[in-house]
N, C-alpha and C. Protein backbone atom coordinates (compact mmCIF):
# COMPACT_ATOMS: atom_id res chain seq x y z
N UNK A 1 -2.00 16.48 -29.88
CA UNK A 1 -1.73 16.67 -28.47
C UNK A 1 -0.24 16.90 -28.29
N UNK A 2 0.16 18.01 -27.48
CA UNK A 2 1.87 18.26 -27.68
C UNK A 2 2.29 17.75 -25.92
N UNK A 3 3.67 16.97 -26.40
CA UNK A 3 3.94 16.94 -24.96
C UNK A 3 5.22 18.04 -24.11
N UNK A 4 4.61 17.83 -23.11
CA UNK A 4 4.90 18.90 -22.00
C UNK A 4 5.87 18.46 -20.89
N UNK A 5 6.87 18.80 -20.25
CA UNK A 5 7.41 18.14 -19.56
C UNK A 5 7.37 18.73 -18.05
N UNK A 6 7.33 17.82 -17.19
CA UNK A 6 7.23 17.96 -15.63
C UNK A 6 7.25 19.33 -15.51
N UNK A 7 9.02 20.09 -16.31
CA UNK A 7 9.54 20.50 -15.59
C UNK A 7 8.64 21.72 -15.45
N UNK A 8 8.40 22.13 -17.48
CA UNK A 8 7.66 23.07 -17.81
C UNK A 8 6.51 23.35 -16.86
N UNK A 9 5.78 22.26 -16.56
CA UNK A 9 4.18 22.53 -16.02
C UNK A 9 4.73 23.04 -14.59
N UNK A 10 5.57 22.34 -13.96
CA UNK A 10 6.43 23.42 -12.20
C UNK A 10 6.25 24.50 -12.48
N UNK A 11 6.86 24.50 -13.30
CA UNK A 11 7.38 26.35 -14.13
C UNK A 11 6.23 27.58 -14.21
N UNK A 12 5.16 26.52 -14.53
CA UNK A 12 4.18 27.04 -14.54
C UNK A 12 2.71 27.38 -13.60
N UNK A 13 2.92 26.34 -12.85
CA UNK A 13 1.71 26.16 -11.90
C UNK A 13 2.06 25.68 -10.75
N UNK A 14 1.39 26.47 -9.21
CA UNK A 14 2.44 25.88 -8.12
C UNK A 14 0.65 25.53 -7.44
N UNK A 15 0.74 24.41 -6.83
CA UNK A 15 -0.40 23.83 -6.37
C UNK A 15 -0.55 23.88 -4.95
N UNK A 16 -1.47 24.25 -3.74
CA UNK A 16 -0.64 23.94 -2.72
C UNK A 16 -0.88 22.67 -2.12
N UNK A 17 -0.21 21.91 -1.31
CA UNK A 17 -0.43 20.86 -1.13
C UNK A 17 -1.85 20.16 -0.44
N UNK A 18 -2.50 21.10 0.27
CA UNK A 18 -3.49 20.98 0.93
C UNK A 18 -4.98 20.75 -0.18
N UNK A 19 -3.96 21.65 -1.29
CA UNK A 19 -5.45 21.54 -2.00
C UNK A 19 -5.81 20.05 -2.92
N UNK A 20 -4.33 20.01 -3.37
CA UNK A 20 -4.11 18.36 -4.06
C UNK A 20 -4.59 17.34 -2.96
N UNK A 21 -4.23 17.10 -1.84
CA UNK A 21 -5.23 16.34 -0.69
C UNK A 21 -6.66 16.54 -1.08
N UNK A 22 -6.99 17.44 -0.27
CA UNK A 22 -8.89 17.70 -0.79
C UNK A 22 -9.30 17.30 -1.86
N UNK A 23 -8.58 17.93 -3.09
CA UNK A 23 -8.91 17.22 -4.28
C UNK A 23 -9.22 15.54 -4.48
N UNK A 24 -7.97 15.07 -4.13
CA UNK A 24 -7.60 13.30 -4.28
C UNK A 24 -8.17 13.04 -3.10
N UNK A 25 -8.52 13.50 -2.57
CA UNK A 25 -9.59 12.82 -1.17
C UNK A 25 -10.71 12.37 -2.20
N UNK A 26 -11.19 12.64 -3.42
CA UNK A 26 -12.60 12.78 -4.06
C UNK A 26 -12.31 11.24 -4.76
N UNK A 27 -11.05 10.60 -4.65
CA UNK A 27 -10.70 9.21 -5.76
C UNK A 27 -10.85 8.40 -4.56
N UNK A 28 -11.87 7.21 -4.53
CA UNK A 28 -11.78 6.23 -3.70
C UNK A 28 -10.54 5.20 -4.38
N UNK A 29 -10.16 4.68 -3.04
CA UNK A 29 -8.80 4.03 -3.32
C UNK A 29 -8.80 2.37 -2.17
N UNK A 30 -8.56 1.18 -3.06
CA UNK A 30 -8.50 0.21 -1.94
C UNK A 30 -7.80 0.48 -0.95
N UNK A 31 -7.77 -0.20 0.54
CA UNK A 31 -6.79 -0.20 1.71
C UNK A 31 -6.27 -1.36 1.16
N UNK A 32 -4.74 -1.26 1.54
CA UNK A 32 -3.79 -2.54 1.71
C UNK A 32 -2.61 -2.19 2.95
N UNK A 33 -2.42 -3.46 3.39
CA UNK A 33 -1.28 -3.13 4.20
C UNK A 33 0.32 -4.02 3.48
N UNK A 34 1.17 -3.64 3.23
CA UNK A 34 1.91 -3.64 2.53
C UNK A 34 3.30 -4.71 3.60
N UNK A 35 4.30 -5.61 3.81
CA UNK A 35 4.52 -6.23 4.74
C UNK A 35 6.11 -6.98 3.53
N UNK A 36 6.84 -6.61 4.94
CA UNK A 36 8.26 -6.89 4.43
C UNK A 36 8.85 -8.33 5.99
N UNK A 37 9.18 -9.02 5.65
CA UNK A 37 9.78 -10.29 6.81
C UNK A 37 11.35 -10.13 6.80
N UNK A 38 11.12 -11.02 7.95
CA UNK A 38 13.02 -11.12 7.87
C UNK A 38 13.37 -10.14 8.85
N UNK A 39 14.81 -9.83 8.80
CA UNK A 39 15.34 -8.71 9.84
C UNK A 39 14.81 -7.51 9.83
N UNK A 40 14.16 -7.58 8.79
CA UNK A 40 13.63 -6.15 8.32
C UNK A 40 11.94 -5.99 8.06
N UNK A 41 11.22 -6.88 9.28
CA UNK A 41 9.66 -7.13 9.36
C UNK A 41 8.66 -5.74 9.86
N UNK A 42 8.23 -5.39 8.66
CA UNK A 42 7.51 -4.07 9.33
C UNK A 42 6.37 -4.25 8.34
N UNK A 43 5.26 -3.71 8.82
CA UNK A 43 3.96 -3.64 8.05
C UNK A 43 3.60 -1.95 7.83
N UNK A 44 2.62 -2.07 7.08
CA UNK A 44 2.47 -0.29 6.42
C UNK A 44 1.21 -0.24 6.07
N UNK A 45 -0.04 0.91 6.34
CA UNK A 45 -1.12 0.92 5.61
C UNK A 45 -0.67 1.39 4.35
N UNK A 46 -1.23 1.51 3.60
CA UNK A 46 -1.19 2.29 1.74
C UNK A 46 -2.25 2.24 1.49
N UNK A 47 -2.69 3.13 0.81
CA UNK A 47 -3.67 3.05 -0.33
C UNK A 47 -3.18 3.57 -1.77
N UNK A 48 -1.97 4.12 -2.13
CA UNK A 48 -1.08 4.01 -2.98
C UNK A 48 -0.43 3.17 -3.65
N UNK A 49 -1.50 2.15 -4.30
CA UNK A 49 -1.45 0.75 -4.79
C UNK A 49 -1.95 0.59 -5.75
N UNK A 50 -1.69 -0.46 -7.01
CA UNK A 50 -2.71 -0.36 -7.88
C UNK A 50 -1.41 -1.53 -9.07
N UNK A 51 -2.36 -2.62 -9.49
CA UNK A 51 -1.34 -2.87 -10.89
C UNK A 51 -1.06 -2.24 -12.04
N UNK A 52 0.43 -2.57 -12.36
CA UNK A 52 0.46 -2.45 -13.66
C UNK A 52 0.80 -2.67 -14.63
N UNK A 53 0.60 -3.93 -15.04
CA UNK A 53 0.76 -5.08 -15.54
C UNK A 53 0.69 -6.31 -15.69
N UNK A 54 -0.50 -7.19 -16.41
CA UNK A 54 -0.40 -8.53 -16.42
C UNK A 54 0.65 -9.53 -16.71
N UNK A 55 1.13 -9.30 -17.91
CA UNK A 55 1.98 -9.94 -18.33
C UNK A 55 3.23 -8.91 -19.14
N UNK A 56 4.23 -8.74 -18.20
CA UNK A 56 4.28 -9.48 -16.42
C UNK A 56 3.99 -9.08 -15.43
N UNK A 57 3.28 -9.86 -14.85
CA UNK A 57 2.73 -9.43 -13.77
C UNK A 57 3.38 -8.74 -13.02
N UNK A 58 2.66 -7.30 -12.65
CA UNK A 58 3.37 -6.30 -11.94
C UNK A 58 2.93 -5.24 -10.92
N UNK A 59 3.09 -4.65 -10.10
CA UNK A 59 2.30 -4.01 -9.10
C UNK A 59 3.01 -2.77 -8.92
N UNK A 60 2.73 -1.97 -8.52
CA UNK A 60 3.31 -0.25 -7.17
C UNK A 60 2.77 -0.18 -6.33
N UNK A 61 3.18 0.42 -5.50
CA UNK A 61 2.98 1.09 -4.66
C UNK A 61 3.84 2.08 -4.37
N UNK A 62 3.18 3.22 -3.02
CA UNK A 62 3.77 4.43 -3.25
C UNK A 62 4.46 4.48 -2.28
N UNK A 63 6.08 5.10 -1.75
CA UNK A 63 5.83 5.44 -0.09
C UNK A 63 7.24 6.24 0.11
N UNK A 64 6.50 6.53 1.32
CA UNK A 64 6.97 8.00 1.36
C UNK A 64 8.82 7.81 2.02
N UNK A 65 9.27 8.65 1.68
CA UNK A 65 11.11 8.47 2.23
C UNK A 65 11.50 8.57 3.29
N UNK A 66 10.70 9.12 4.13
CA UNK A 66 10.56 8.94 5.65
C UNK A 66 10.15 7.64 6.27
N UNK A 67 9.48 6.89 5.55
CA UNK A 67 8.80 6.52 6.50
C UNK A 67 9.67 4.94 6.33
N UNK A 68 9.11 3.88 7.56
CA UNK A 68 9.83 3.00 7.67
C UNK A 68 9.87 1.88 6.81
N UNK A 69 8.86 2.05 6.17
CA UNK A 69 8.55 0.74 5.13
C UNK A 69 10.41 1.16 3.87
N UNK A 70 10.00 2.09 3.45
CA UNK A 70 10.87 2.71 2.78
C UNK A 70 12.39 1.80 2.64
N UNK A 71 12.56 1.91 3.78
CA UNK A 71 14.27 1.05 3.97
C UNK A 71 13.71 -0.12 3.99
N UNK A 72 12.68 -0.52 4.47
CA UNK A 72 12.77 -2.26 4.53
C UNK A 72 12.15 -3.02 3.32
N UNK A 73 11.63 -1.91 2.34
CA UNK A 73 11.41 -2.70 1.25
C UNK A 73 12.95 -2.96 0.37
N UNK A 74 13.75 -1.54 0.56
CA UNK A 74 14.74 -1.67 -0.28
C UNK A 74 15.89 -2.76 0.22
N UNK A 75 15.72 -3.03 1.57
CA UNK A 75 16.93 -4.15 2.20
C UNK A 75 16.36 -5.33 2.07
N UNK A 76 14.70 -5.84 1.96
CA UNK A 76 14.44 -7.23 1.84
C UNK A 76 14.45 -7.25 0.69
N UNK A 77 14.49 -6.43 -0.75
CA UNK A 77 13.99 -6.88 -1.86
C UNK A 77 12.72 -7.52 -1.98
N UNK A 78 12.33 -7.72 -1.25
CA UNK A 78 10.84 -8.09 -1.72
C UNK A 78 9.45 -7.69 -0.56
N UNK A 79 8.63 -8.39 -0.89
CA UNK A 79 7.09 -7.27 0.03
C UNK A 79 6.16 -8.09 -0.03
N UNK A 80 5.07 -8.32 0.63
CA UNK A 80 4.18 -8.50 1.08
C UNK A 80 2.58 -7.51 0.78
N UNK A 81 1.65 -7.76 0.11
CA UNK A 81 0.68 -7.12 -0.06
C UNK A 81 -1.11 -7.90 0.78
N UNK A 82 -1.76 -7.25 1.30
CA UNK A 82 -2.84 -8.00 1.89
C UNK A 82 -4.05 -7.07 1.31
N UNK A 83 -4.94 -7.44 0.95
CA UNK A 83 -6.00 -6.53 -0.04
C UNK A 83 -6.67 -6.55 1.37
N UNK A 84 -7.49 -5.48 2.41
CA UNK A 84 -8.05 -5.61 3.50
C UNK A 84 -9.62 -5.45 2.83
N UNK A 85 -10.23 -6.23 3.52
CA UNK A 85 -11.83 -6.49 3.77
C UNK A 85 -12.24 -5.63 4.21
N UNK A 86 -13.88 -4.99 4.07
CA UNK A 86 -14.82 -4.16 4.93
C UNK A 86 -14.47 -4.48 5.80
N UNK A 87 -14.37 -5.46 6.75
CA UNK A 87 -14.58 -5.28 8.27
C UNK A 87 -12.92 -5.27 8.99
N UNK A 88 -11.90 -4.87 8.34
CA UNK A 88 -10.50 -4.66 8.44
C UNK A 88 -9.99 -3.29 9.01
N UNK A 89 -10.95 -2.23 8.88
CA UNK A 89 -10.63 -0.65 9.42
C UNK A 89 -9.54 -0.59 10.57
N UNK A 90 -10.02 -1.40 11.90
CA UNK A 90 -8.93 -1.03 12.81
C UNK A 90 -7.64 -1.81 12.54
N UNK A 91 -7.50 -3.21 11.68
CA UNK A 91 -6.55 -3.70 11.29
C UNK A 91 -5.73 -2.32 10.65
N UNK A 92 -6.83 -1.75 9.27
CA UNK A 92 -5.92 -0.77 8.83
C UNK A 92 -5.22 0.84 9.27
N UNK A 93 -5.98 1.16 10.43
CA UNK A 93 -5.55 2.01 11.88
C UNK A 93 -4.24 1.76 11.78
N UNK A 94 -4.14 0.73 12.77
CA UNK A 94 -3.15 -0.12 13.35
C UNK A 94 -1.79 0.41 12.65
N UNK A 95 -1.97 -0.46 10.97
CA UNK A 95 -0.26 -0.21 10.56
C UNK A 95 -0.45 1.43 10.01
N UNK A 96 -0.93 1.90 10.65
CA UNK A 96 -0.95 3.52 9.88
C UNK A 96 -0.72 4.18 11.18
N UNK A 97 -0.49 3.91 12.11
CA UNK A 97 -0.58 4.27 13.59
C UNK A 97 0.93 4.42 13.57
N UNK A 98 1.44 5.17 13.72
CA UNK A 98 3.22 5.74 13.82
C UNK A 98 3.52 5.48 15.48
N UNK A 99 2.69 5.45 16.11
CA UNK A 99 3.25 5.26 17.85
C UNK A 99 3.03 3.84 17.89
N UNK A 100 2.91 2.63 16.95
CA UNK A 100 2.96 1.40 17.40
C UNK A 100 4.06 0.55 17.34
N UNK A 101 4.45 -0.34 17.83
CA UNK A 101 5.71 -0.90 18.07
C UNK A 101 6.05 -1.18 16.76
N UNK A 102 7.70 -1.06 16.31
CA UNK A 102 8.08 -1.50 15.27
C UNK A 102 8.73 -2.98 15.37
N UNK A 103 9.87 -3.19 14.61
CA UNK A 103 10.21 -5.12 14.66
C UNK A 103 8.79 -6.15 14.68
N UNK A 104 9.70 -6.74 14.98
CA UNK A 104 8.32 -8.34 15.59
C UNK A 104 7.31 -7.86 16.07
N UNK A 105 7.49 -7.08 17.61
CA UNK A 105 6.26 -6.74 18.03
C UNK A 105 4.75 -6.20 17.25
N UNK A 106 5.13 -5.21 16.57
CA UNK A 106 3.78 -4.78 16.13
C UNK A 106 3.15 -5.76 14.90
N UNK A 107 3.70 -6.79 14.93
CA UNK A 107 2.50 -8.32 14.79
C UNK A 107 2.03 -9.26 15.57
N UNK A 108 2.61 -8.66 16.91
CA UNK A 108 2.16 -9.36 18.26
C UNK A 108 0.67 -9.40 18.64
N UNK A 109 -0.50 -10.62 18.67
CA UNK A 109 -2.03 -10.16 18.87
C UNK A 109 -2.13 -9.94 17.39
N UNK A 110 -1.56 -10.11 15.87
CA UNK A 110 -1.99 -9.96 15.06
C UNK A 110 -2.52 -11.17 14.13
N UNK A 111 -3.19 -11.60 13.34
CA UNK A 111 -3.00 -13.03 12.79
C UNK A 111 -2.66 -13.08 11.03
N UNK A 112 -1.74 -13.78 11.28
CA UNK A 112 -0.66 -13.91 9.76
C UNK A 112 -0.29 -14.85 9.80
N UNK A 113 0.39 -15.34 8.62
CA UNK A 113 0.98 -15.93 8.36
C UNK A 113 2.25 -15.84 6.96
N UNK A 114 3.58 -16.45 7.40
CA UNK A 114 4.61 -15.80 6.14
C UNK A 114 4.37 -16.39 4.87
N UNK A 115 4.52 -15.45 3.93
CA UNK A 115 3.86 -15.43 2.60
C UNK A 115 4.74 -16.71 2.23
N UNK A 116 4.74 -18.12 1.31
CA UNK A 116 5.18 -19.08 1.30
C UNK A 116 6.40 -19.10 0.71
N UNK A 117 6.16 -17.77 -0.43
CA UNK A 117 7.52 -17.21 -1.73
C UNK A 117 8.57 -16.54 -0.87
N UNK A 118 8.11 -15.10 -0.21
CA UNK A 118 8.76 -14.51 0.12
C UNK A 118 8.52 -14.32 1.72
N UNK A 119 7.64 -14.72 2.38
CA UNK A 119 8.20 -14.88 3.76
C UNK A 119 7.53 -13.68 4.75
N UNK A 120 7.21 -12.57 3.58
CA UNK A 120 6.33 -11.28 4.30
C UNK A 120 4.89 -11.75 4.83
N UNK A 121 5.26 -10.89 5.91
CA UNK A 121 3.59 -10.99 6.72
C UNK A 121 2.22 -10.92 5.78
N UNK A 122 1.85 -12.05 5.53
CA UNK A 122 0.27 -11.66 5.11
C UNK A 122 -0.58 -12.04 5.93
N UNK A 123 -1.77 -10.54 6.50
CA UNK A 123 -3.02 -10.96 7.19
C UNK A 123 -3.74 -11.68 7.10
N UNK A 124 -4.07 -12.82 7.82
CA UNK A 124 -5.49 -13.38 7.41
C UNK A 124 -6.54 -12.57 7.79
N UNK A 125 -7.65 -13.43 7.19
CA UNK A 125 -9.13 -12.13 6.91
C UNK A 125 -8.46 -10.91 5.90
N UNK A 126 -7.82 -10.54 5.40
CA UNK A 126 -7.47 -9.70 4.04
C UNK A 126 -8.69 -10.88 2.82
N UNK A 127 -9.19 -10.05 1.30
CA UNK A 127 -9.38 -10.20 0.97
C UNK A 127 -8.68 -10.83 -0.49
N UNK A 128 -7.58 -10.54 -0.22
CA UNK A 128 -6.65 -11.05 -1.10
C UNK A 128 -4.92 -11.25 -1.07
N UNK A 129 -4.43 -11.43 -1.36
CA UNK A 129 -2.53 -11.70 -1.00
C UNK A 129 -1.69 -11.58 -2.38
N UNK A 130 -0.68 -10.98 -1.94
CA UNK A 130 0.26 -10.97 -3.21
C UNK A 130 1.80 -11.14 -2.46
N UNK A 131 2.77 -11.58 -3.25
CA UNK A 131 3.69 -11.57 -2.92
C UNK A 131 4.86 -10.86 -4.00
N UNK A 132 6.00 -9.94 -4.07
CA UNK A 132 6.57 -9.42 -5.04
C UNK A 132 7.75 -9.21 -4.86
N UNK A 133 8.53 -9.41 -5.76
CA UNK A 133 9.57 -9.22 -5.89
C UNK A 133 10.35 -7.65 -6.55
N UNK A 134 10.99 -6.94 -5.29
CA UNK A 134 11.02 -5.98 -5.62
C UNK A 134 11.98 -5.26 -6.85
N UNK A 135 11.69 -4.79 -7.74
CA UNK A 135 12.40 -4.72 -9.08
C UNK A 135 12.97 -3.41 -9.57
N UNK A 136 12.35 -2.52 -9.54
CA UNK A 136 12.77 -0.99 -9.69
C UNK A 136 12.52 -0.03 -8.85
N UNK A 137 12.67 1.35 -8.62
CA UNK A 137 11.86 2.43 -8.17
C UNK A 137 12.19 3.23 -8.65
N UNK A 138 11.17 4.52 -8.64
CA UNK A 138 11.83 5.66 -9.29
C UNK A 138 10.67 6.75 -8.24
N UNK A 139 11.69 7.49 -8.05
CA UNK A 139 11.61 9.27 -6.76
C UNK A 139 11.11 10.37 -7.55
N UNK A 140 9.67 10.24 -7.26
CA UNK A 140 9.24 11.28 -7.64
C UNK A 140 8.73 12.11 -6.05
N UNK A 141 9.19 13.62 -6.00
CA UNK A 141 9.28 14.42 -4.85
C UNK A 141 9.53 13.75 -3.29
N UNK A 142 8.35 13.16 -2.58
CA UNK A 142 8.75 12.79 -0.94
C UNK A 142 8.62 11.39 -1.00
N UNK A 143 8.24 10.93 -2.35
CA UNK A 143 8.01 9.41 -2.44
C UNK A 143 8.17 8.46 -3.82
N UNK A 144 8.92 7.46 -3.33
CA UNK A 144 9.26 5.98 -4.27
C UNK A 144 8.47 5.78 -4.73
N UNK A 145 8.32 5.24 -6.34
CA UNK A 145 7.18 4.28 -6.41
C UNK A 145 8.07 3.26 -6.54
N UNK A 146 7.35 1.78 -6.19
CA UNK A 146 8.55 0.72 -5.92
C UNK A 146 7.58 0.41 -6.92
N UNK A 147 8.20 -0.70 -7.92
CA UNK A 147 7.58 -1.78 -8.87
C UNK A 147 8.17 -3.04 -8.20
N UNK A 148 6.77 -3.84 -8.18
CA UNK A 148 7.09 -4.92 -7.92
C UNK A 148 6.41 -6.09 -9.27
N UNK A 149 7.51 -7.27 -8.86
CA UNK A 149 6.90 -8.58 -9.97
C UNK A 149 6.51 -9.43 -9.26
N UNK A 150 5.16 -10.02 -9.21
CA UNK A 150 4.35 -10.81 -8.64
C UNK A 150 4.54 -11.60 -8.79
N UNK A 151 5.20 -12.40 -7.76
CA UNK A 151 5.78 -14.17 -7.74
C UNK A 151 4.38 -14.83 -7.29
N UNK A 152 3.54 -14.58 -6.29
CA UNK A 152 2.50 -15.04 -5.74
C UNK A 152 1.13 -13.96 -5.62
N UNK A 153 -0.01 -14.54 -5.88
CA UNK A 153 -1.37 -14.23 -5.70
C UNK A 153 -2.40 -14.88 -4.98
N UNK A 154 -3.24 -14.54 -4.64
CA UNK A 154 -4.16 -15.71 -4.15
C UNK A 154 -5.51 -14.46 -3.36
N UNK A 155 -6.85 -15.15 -3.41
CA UNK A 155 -7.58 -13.98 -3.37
C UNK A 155 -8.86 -15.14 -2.25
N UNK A 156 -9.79 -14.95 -1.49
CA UNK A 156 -10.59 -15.37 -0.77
C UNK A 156 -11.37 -15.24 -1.34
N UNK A 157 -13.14 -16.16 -0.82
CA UNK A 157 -14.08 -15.92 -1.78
C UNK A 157 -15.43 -15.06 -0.91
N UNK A 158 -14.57 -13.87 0.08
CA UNK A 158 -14.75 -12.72 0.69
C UNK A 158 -14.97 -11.52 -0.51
N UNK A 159 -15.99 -10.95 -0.98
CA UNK A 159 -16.08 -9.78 -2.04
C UNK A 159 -16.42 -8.53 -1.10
N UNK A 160 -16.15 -8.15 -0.02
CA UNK A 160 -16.29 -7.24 0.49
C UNK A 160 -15.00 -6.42 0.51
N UNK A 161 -14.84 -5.26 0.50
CA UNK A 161 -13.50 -3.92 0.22
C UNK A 161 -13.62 -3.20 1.47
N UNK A 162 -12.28 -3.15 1.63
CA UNK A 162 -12.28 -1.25 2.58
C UNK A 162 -11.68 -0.34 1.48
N UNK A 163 -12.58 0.78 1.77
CA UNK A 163 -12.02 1.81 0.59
C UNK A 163 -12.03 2.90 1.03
N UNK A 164 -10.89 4.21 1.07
CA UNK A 164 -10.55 5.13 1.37
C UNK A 164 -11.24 6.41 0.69
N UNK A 165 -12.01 7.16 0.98
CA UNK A 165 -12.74 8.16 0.32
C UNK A 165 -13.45 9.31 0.98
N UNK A 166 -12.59 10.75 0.49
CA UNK A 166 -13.58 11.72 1.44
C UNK A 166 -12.44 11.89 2.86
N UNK A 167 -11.13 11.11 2.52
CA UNK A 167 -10.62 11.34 3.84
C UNK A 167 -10.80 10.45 5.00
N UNK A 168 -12.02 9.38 4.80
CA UNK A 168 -12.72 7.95 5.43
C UNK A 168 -12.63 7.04 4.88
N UNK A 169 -12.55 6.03 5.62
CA UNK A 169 -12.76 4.95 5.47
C UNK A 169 -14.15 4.28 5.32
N UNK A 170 -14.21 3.75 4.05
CA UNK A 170 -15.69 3.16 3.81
C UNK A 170 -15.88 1.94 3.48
N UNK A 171 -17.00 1.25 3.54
CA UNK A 171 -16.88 -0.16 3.24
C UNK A 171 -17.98 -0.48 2.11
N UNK A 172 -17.32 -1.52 1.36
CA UNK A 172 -17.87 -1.99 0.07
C UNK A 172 -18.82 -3.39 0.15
N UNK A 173 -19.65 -4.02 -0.12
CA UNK A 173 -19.77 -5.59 -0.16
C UNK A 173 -20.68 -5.58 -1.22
N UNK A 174 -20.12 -7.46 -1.87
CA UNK A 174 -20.69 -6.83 -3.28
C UNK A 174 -22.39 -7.67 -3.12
N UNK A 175 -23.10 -6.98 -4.46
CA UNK A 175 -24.39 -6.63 -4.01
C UNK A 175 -24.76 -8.52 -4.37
N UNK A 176 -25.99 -8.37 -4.46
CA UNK A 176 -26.79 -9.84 -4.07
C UNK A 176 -27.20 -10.40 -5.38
N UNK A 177 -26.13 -11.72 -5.65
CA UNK A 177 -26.48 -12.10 -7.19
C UNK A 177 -27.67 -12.70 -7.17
């Protein structure tokens, strides 16, 4: 197998963006909402998440350079992760909703509580919690991937998912032991 570099395959093949969407619309992907505290408290849908690494424990996520999470992950150093439940959809609306209040407010009417390590908003009713310490990133085109190191975990004994697929939102629950 020979390797090939980024630059070569540009060089070679121009994709358009619409079609890479449609395509990756076809990969179901968990919802999470992603959550930074402090002066710099803002929440984020993602589905640009995923570990990578046990030991040491390690996580990404993706996000974009525009957008607001962006600066407030890089000024708190650290983040907030909430794994959202089937029945979480308009929760996950909500932080994906660009006309909703930013600061404090848009956790106003929400229910959380600060992560114990680092202090970021985690939802209750999420199916799971992480807390991370933010460690590297690296810019690939309109978006960071941040690496984070998982100071805190903790998971409910809720087995139901929201999962992104097709462009929708779908819901998972697991089947009947």
């Amino acid at each position: 197998m020979s390797s090939v570099s980024a630059r070569e395959t540009t060089d070679r093949v121009q994709i358009a963006p619409s079609v890479l969407r449609e395509t990756m619309s076809r990969f179901a992907t968990g919802v999470v909402v992603l959550s930074v505290g402090g002066e710099h408290i803002h929440g984020m849908t993602a589905n640009a998440f995923t570990s990578v690494s046990l030991d040491p424990p390690t996580v990404l996520c993706c996000v974009s350079h525009s957008a607001v999470m962006h600066q407030s992950i890089v000024s708190a150093g650290r983040f907030g992760v909430s794994v959202l439940g089937a029945e979480q959809e308009r929760t996950a609306r909500y932080f994906a909703d660009k006309e909703r209040p930013l600061g404090p407010e848009q956790f106003e009417g929400v229910r959380w509580q600060p992560g114990p390590t680092t202090g970021a908003p985690l939802l209750l009713g999420a199916v799971a919690w992480l807390e991370c310490e933010f460690s590297e990133s690296h810019d690939v085109g309109d978006h960071s991937i941040f690496i984070g190191q998982v100071v805190n975990a903790s998971a409910s004994a809720d087995e139901s998912g929201l999962l992104f697929f097709n462009g929708r939102f779908q819901q998972i629950f697991a089947a009947s032991r």
